[in-house]
């Protein structure tokens, strides 16, 4: 069976064709990074308009690369939550129109669950039950994933997502958006012990929550001192920048790894599956792997190309199809950020 999967939750317009045995027949991602770069973050209205322009060409391209026509599809799947309202509506409207025109079943995909399912696609083996861990630009969440359709939210950030902190600190250091890869690159030649940044909630094992806003402020104070936010006056050497980047990155990684293991202790789960853009971070991948080896926990981290937003991970729709979970054409978006 062939599934068309559509993703437009934030600033990537994506479509893929996947089979029920998780073969990827095509995957197309139109990134909007160039449109948002000058604003140092995603501008929702610009994102929605760009999705409008790109959604049909992206779907056409996915079908043509797969060598299929609409008639060859068995279902249409779309990420309808969570995300930016205007962005979600474009993908959902396209999916509903196609489902109506072709009389194919419509399947709803939860974008966060899909990020975790990327691990199953890559592993080509069952990864459930597991602790699902999403670390992205908009989300930092822990889930108890009983099976591919039963996810229990255990906790998440009470303010910024990890990726958002990377992006904002990158802006402070004068790096372009998205900031994660730049911070990571600068950090490679820095000393992660140079600055003492806070690790919020790390000493509170019962609290499955994250907070990165204090860390952002701590970086700001380290760079400019309290009461000043004029980065045009920032005058530090490349080595100092590298030291700030490395110290910041290590603080985030300590919180992420520490909390994942607080969740492991609380749930007794023996496997962790990690997805989302920040999971592309080398220091995080390495330190999670080391800790998992030490504590004998099985670890799956989505491959880098499936970490950032894409439609392939929407293959979680195959599981919903098998469970008979189809949607009516009045399906709506659920925009709210799940903290
Ligand atoms: O999953 P994603 O594409 O979008 C959301 O659903 O939010 O994640 C994008 C985020 C951005 O904040 C970006 O800075 C971050 O992932 N990111 C990284 C790295 N690569 C991307 N953060 C840290 N290190 C990286 N190597
Ligand atoms: Zn995402």
Tab-separated table of C-alpha atoms and ligand atoms in Angstrom:
chain	number	residue	atom	x	y	z
A	1	UNK	CA	0.000	0.000	0.000
A	2	UNK	CA	1.101	3.571	-0.744
A	3	UNK	CA	0.624	6.492	1.650
A	4	UNK	CA	1.008	10.161	0.757
A	5	UNK	CA	2.173	12.044	3.869
A	6	UNK	CA	2.018	15.835	4.159
A	7	UNK	CA	3.886	18.028	6.663
A	8	UNK	CA	3.476	21.805	7.078
A	9	UNK	CA	3.455	22.363	10.845
A	10	UNK	CA	6.131	25.057	10.979
A	11	UNK	CA	8.465	26.310	8.233
A	12	UNK	CA	9.111	23.251	6.084
A	13	UNK	CA	6.679	22.289	3.331
A	14	UNK	CA	7.122	18.554	2.884
A	15	UNK	CA	5.486	15.549	1.243
A	16	UNK	CA	6.549	11.926	0.977
A	17	UNK	CA	5.272	8.652	-0.392
A	18	UNK	CA	5.846	5.675	1.899
A	19	UNK	CA	4.659	2.087	1.772
A	20	UNK	CA	3.010	0.052	4.507
A	21	UNK	CA	6.312	-1.786	5.049
A	22	UNK	CA	8.003	1.588	5.631
A	23	UNK	CA	9.852	1.900	2.348
A	24	UNK	CA	10.377	5.515	1.363
A	25	UNK	CA	9.431	5.934	-2.299
A	26	UNK	CA	10.033	9.691	-2.280
A	27	UNK	CA	10.629	12.570	0.098
A	28	UNK	CA	10.490	16.258	-0.767
A	29	UNK	CA	11.249	19.069	1.707
A	30	UNK	CA	11.013	22.743	0.705
A	31	UNK	CA	12.732	24.678	3.459
A	32	UNK	CA	11.868	28.302	4.204
A	33	UNK	CA	15.073	29.080	6.112
A	34	UNK	CA	16.039	31.819	3.642
A	35	UNK	CA	12.695	33.600	4.214
A	36	UNK	CA	12.984	33.665	8.007
A	37	UNK	CA	16.725	34.175	8.393
A	38	UNK	CA	16.639	37.961	8.541
A	39	UNK	CA	14.073	37.829	11.367
A	40	UNK	CA	16.176	35.342	13.411
A	41	UNK	CA	13.154	33.081	13.798
A	42	UNK	CA	10.021	31.843	12.065
A	43	UNK	CA	7.440	34.537	11.186
A	44	UNK	CA	4.062	32.704	11.184
A	45	UNK	CA	2.364	34.786	8.484
A	46	UNK	CA	5.323	34.462	6.111
A	47	UNK	CA	5.440	30.712	6.811
A	48	UNK	CA	1.740	30.252	5.983
A	49	UNK	CA	2.008	32.187	2.728
A	50	UNK	CA	5.082	30.259	1.641
A	51	UNK	CA	3.298	26.955	2.386
A	52	UNK	CA	0.431	28.122	0.136
A	53	UNK	CA	2.803	28.673	-2.762
A	54	UNK	CA	4.701	25.438	-2.291
A	55	UNK	CA	2.298	22.776	-1.096
A	56	UNK	CA	0.947	21.636	-4.491
A	57	UNK	CA	4.325	21.624	-6.307
A	58	UNK	CA	5.828	19.702	-3.369
A	59	UNK	CA	3.034	17.082	-3.462
A	60	UNK	CA	3.339	16.804	-7.263
A	61	UNK	CA	7.089	16.330	-6.958
A	62	UNK	CA	6.693	13.632	-4.273
A	63	UNK	CA	4.255	11.705	-6.481
A	64	UNK	CA	6.382	12.076	-9.585
A	65	UNK	CA	9.612	10.982	-7.830
A	66	UNK	CA	7.728	7.929	-6.534
A	67	UNK	CA	6.509	7.257	-10.082
A	68	UNK	CA	2.897	7.227	-8.879
A	69	UNK	CA	-0.393	8.952	-9.680
A	70	UNK	CA	-3.057	9.973	-7.174
A	71	UNK	CA	-5.010	6.847	-8.083
A	72	UNK	CA	-2.131	4.648	-6.893
A	73	UNK	CA	-2.427	5.963	-3.324
A	74	UNK	CA	-4.238	4.066	-0.587
A	75	UNK	CA	-4.430	6.871	1.983
A	76	UNK	CA	-3.618	10.544	2.524
A	77	UNK	CA	-1.981	11.479	5.825
A	78	UNK	CA	-1.349	14.940	7.231
A	79	UNK	CA	0.218	16.405	10.364
A	80	UNK	CA	-2.665	18.372	11.905
A	81	UNK	CA	-1.042	19.055	15.314
A	82	UNK	CA	0.746	20.774	16.994
A	83	UNK	CA	2.239	23.731	15.137
A	84	UNK	CA	1.546	27.209	13.787
A	85	UNK	CA	-2.158	27.648	12.934
A	86	UNK	CA	-1.707	29.179	9.489
A	87	UNK	CA	0.919	26.612	8.531
A	88	UNK	CA	-1.120	23.633	9.761
A	89	UNK	CA	-4.217	24.836	7.898
A	90	UNK	CA	-2.437	24.797	4.532
A	91	UNK	CA	-1.333	21.161	4.832
A	92	UNK	CA	-4.662	20.066	6.258
A	93	UNK	CA	-6.677	21.809	3.522
A	94	UNK	CA	-4.538	20.197	0.828
A	95	UNK	CA	-4.904	16.758	2.415
A	96	UNK	CA	-8.671	17.078	2.856
A	97	UNK	CA	-9.125	18.271	-0.728
A	98	UNK	CA	-7.139	15.314	-2.049
A	99	UNK	CA	-9.009	12.860	0.171
A	100	UNK	CA	-12.340	14.254	-1.025
A	101	UNK	CA	-11.370	14.346	-4.709
A	102	UNK	CA	-9.908	10.830	-4.729
A	103	UNK	CA	-12.193	9.231	-2.155
A	104	UNK	CA	-9.191	7.913	-0.215
A	105	UNK	CA	-9.092	7.667	3.582
A	106	UNK	CA	-7.702	10.631	5.532
A	107	UNK	CA	-5.320	9.973	8.435
A	108	UNK	CA	-4.265	12.488	11.105
A	109	UNK	CA	-0.654	12.593	12.240
A	110	UNK	CA	0.602	14.102	15.490
A	111	UNK	CA	3.856	15.834	14.538
A	112	UNK	CA	5.511	15.056	17.899
A	113	UNK	CA	4.646	11.362	17.751
A	114	UNK	CA	5.933	11.345	14.176
A	115	UNK	CA	9.324	12.728	15.320
A	116	UNK	CA	9.659	9.688	17.601
A	117	UNK	CA	8.419	7.301	14.908
A	118	UNK	CA	11.393	8.435	12.759
A	119	UNK	CA	13.416	6.062	14.966
A	120	UNK	CA	11.209	3.111	13.993
A	121	UNK	CA	11.576	3.968	10.287
A	122	UNK	CA	15.359	4.111	10.609
A	123	UNK	CA	15.638	0.998	12.794
A	124	UNK	CA	13.380	-1.049	10.465
A	125	UNK	CA	12.377	-2.845	13.661
A	126	UNK	CA	9.917	-2.352	16.484
A	127	UNK	CA	11.144	0.317	18.936
A	128	UNK	CA	8.086	0.266	21.205
A	129	UNK	CA	7.612	0.507	24.163
A	130	UNK	CA	10.073	3.343	24.679
A	131	UNK	CA	10.711	6.701	26.266
A	132	UNK	CA	10.022	9.136	23.427
A	133	UNK	CA	12.118	12.291	23.586
A	134	UNK	CA	11.509	15.239	21.216
A	135	UNK	CA	14.080	18.021	21.162
A	136	UNK	CA	13.310	20.538	18.443
A	137	UNK	CA	12.956	24.230	17.697
A	138	UNK	CA	9.402	24.341	19.021
A	139	UNK	CA	9.275	21.397	21.408
A	140	UNK	CA	11.078	19.647	24.221
A	141	UNK	CA	8.913	16.790	25.443
A	142	UNK	CA	9.090	13.381	27.086
A	143	UNK	CA	6.510	10.689	26.327
A	144	UNK	CA	5.868	7.187	27.573
A	145	UNK	CA	5.248	5.463	24.229
A	146	UNK	CA	3.417	2.245	24.916
A	147	UNK	CA	2.939	1.413	21.235
A	148	UNK	CA	2.888	3.497	18.014
A	149	UNK	CA	-0.607	4.820	18.732
A	150	UNK	CA	-0.531	5.180	22.531
A	151	UNK	CA	1.594	8.078	23.795
A	152	UNK	CA	1.408	9.473	27.343
A	153	UNK	CA	2.901	12.950	27.834
A	154	UNK	CA	5.258	12.850	30.814
A	155	UNK	CA	6.556	16.414	30.744
A	156	UNK	CA	8.130	19.154	28.728
A	157	UNK	CA	9.510	22.655	28.791
A	158	UNK	CA	7.785	25.307	30.863
A	159	UNK	CA	9.166	28.100	28.661
A	160	UNK	CA	11.510	27.835	25.652
A	161	UNK	CA	12.224	24.712	23.661
A	162	UNK	CA	15.864	23.598	23.509
A	163	UNK	CA	16.176	24.586	19.840
A	164	UNK	CA	14.708	27.999	20.522
A	165	UNK	CA	17.445	28.559	23.126
A	166	UNK	CA	20.070	27.506	20.552
A	167	UNK	CA	18.593	29.944	18.025
A	168	UNK	CA	18.418	32.886	20.455
A	169	UNK	CA	21.938	32.371	21.813
A	170	UNK	CA	23.183	32.088	18.233
A	171	UNK	CA	21.612	35.485	17.495
A	172	UNK	CA	23.406	36.945	20.549
A	173	UNK	CA	26.696	35.609	19.190
A	174	UNK	CA	25.995	37.012	15.721
A	175	UNK	CA	25.339	33.670	14.007
A	176	UNK	CA	22.559	33.271	11.383
A	177	UNK	CA	19.240	31.417	11.830
A	178	UNK	CA	18.832	28.502	12.470
A	179	UNK	CA	21.470	28.772	15.146
A	180	UNK	CA	21.902	25.173	16.325
A	181	UNK	CA	24.396	24.059	13.675
A	182	UNK	CA	26.458	27.306	14.062
A	183	UNK	CA	26.636	26.995	17.857
A	184	UNK	CA	27.634	23.380	17.479
A	185	UNK	CA	30.392	24.264	15.012
A	186	UNK	CA	31.739	27.117	17.163
A	187	UNK	CA	31.546	24.960	20.305
A	188	UNK	CA	33.879	22.383	18.781
A	189	UNK	CA	36.847	24.698	19.353
A	190	UNK	CA	35.638	26.084	22.709
A	191	UNK	CA	36.111	25.158	26.360
A	192	UNK	CA	32.814	23.963	27.843
A	193	UNK	CA	34.066	24.696	31.371
A	194	UNK	CA	34.837	28.349	30.616
A	195	UNK	CA	31.448	29.675	31.784
A	196	UNK	CA	29.232	28.328	34.587
A	197	UNK	CA	25.716	28.363	33.177
A	198	UNK	CA	22.605	27.118	35.062
A	199	UNK	CA	21.152	23.623	34.613
A	200	UNK	CA	17.552	24.255	35.654
A	201	UNK	CA	15.707	21.354	37.388
A	202	UNK	CA	18.674	19.008	36.918
A	203	UNK	CA	18.753	18.380	40.657
A	204	UNK	CA	14.997	17.714	40.825
A	205	UNK	CA	14.565	14.109	39.602
A	206	UNK	CA	10.818	14.087	40.290
A	207	UNK	CA	10.239	17.083	38.066
A	208	UNK	CA	10.025	15.970	34.424
A	209	UNK	CA	10.240	19.514	33.150
A	210	UNK	CA	12.729	21.710	31.334
A	211	UNK	CA	13.369	25.441	31.448
A	212	UNK	CA	15.843	27.222	29.190
A	213	UNK	CA	14.859	30.890	29.604
A	214	UNK	CA	17.169	31.388	32.628
A	215	UNK	CA	20.031	29.866	30.667
A	216	UNK	CA	19.424	32.348	27.846
A	217	UNK	CA	19.500	35.227	30.332
A	218	UNK	CA	22.695	33.852	31.889
A	219	UNK	CA	24.355	33.901	28.450
A	220	UNK	CA	23.122	37.451	27.878
A	221	UNK	CA	24.603	38.576	31.226
A	222	UNK	CA	27.865	36.780	30.507
A	223	UNK	CA	28.157	38.610	27.187
A	224	UNK	CA	26.877	42.100	28.025
A	225	UNK	CA	26.212	42.276	31.757
A	226	UNK	CA	22.795	42.912	33.357
A	227	UNK	CA	20.605	45.715	32.015
A	228	UNK	CA	22.171	45.795	28.554
A	229	UNK	CA	20.886	44.096	25.435
A	230	UNK	CA	22.643	46.036	22.682
A	231	UNK	CA	24.520	43.302	20.843
A	232	UNK	CA	25.860	45.739	18.283
A	233	UNK	CA	28.361	46.720	20.994
A	234	UNK	CA	29.415	43.130	21.619
A	235	UNK	CA	33.162	42.953	21.212
A	236	UNK	CA	34.578	39.518	21.968
A	237	UNK	CA	37.150	37.337	20.282
A	238	UNK	CA	36.289	34.229	18.248
A	239	UNK	CA	37.795	32.128	21.044
A	240	UNK	CA	35.515	33.738	23.640
A	241	UNK	CA	32.542	33.115	21.341
A	242	UNK	CA	33.579	29.486	21.035
A	243	UNK	CA	33.858	29.208	24.837
A	244	UNK	CA	30.371	30.693	25.335
A	245	UNK	CA	28.965	28.360	22.647
A	246	UNK	CA	30.612	25.287	24.194
A	247	UNK	CA	29.563	26.176	27.761
A	248	UNK	CA	25.990	26.881	26.626
A	249	UNK	CA	25.783	23.700	24.546
A	250	UNK	CA	27.075	21.606	27.449
A	251	UNK	CA	24.498	23.135	29.820
A	252	UNK	CA	21.657	22.229	27.411
A	253	UNK	CA	23.026	18.732	26.841
A	254	UNK	CA	23.398	18.118	30.608
A	255	UNK	CA	19.729	19.080	31.119
A	256	UNK	CA	18.512	16.941	28.203
A	257	UNK	CA	20.508	13.834	29.117
A	258	UNK	CA	19.809	14.248	32.848
A	259	UNK	CA	16.051	14.613	32.381
A	260	UNK	CA	15.847	11.677	29.988
A	261	UNK	CA	17.368	9.556	32.726
A	262	UNK	CA	15.075	10.984	35.387
A	263	UNK	CA	12.235	9.809	33.130
A	264	UNK	CA	13.853	6.385	32.712
A	265	UNK	CA	14.122	6.070	36.509
A	266	UNK	CA	10.480	7.085	36.927
A	267	UNK	CA	8.995	4.874	34.198
A	268	UNK	CA	11.302	1.851	34.294
A	269	UNK	CA	11.442	1.889	30.465
A	270	UNK	CA	14.498	0.256	28.916
A	271	UNK	CA	14.689	2.090	25.598
A	272	UNK	CA	14.954	5.749	24.518
A	273	UNK	CA	13.943	7.074	21.069
A	274	UNK	CA	15.037	10.614	20.265
A	275	UNK	CA	13.879	12.897	17.429
A	276	UNK	CA	13.601	16.589	16.497
A	277	UNK	CA	16.076	19.093	15.043
A	278	UNK	CA	18.274	19.389	18.143
A	279	UNK	CA	18.809	15.618	18.050
A	280	UNK	CA	21.143	16.404	15.132
A	281	UNK	CA	23.543	17.876	17.721
A	282	UNK	CA	26.760	15.863	17.900
A	283	UNK	CA	27.502	16.519	21.582
A	284	UNK	CA	23.971	15.450	22.557
A	285	UNK	CA	24.164	12.283	20.441
A	286	UNK	CA	27.526	11.337	21.901
A	287	UNK	CA	26.675	12.020	25.536
A	288	UNK	CA	23.320	10.257	25.340
A	289	UNK	CA	25.045	7.257	23.765
A	290	UNK	CA	27.684	7.153	26.526
A	291	UNK	CA	25.136	7.362	29.327
A	292	UNK	CA	22.881	4.737	27.701
A	293	UNK	CA	25.785	2.357	27.328
A	294	UNK	CA	26.751	2.838	30.970
A	295	UNK	CA	23.194	2.282	32.217
A	296	UNK	CA	22.367	-0.478	29.716
A	297	UNK	CA	19.522	1.391	28.047
A	298	UNK	CA	18.816	0.800	24.346
A	299	UNK	CA	19.145	4.058	22.385
A	300	UNK	CA	17.693	5.055	19.015
A	301	UNK	CA	18.346	8.541	17.669
A	302	UNK	CA	16.741	9.445	14.358
A	303	UNK	CA	19.293	9.840	11.551
A	304	UNK	CA	20.135	13.493	10.950
A	305	UNK	CA	18.014	13.751	7.763
A	306	UNK	CA	14.959	12.530	9.713
A	307	UNK	CA	15.625	14.780	12.766
A	308	UNK	CA	14.563	18.083	11.231
A	309	UNK	CA	11.019	18.414	9.891
A	310	UNK	CA	10.178	16.064	7.017
A	311	UNK	CA	7.161	14.107	5.774
A	312	UNK	CA	8.750	10.636	5.898
A	313	UNK	CA	8.158	10.464	9.636
A	314	UNK	CA	4.438	10.810	8.818
A	315	UNK	CA	4.692	7.084	8.031
A	316	UNK	CA	3.313	6.704	11.554
A	317	UNK	CA	0.024	6.955	9.611
A	318	UNK	CA	0.561	3.320	8.582
A	319	UNK	CA	0.042	2.350	12.236
A	320	UNK	CA	-3.159	4.354	12.463
A	321	UNK	CA	-4.395	2.808	9.214
A	322	UNK	CA	-3.849	-0.668	10.675
A	323	UNK	CA	-5.726	0.354	13.818
A	324	UNK	CA	-8.621	1.676	11.700
A	325	UNK	CA	-8.113	5.242	12.899
A	326	UNK	CA	-9.485	7.327	10.028
A	327	UNK	CA	-10.726	10.928	10.039
A	328	UNK	CA	-13.811	12.668	8.733
A	329	UNK	CA	-13.456	15.628	6.386
A	330	UNK	CA	-14.291	18.023	9.241
A	331	UNK	CA	-10.917	17.241	10.813
A	332	UNK	CA	-9.453	20.412	12.335
A	333	UNK	CA	-5.996	21.561	13.367
A	334	UNK	CA	-4.828	21.526	16.998
A	335	UNK	CA	-2.388	24.396	17.056
A	336	UNK	CA	-1.455	24.810	20.708
A	337	UNK	CA	2.097	24.020	21.656
A	338	UNK	CA	2.159	21.003	23.897
A	339	UNK	CA	4.512	22.110	26.626
B	1	LIG	O1	12.561	19.733	14.354
B	1	LIG	P1	12.899	21.037	13.731
B	1	LIG	O2	13.305	21.045	12.271
B	1	LIG	O3	11.729	22.058	13.807
B	1	LIG	C1	10.754	22.049	14.814
B	1	LIG	O4	9.812	21.208	14.761
B	1	LIG	O5	10.922	22.885	15.733
B	1	LIG	O6	14.061	21.681	14.616
B	1	LIG	C2	14.717	22.890	14.284
B	1	LIG	C3	15.649	23.262	15.444
B	1	LIG	C4	16.247	24.667	15.316
B	1	LIG	O7	16.047	25.337	16.537
B	1	LIG	C5	17.740	24.406	15.069
B	1	LIG	O8	18.576	25.425	15.587
B	1	LIG	C6	17.939	23.096	15.792
B	1	LIG	O9	16.769	22.345	15.502
B	1	LIG	N1	19.135	22.366	15.338
B	1	LIG	C7	20.192	22.113	16.133
B	1	LIG	C8	21.153	21.459	15.318
B	1	LIG	N2	20.631	21.320	14.066
B	1	LIG	C9	19.378	21.879	14.103
B	1	LIG	N3	20.400	22.395	17.429
B	1	LIG	C10	21.593	22.038	17.952
B	1	LIG	N4	22.563	21.421	17.247
B	1	LIG	C11	22.392	21.110	15.948
B	1	LIG	N5	23.356	20.497	15.267
B	2	LIG	ZN1	9.372	19.205	14.283
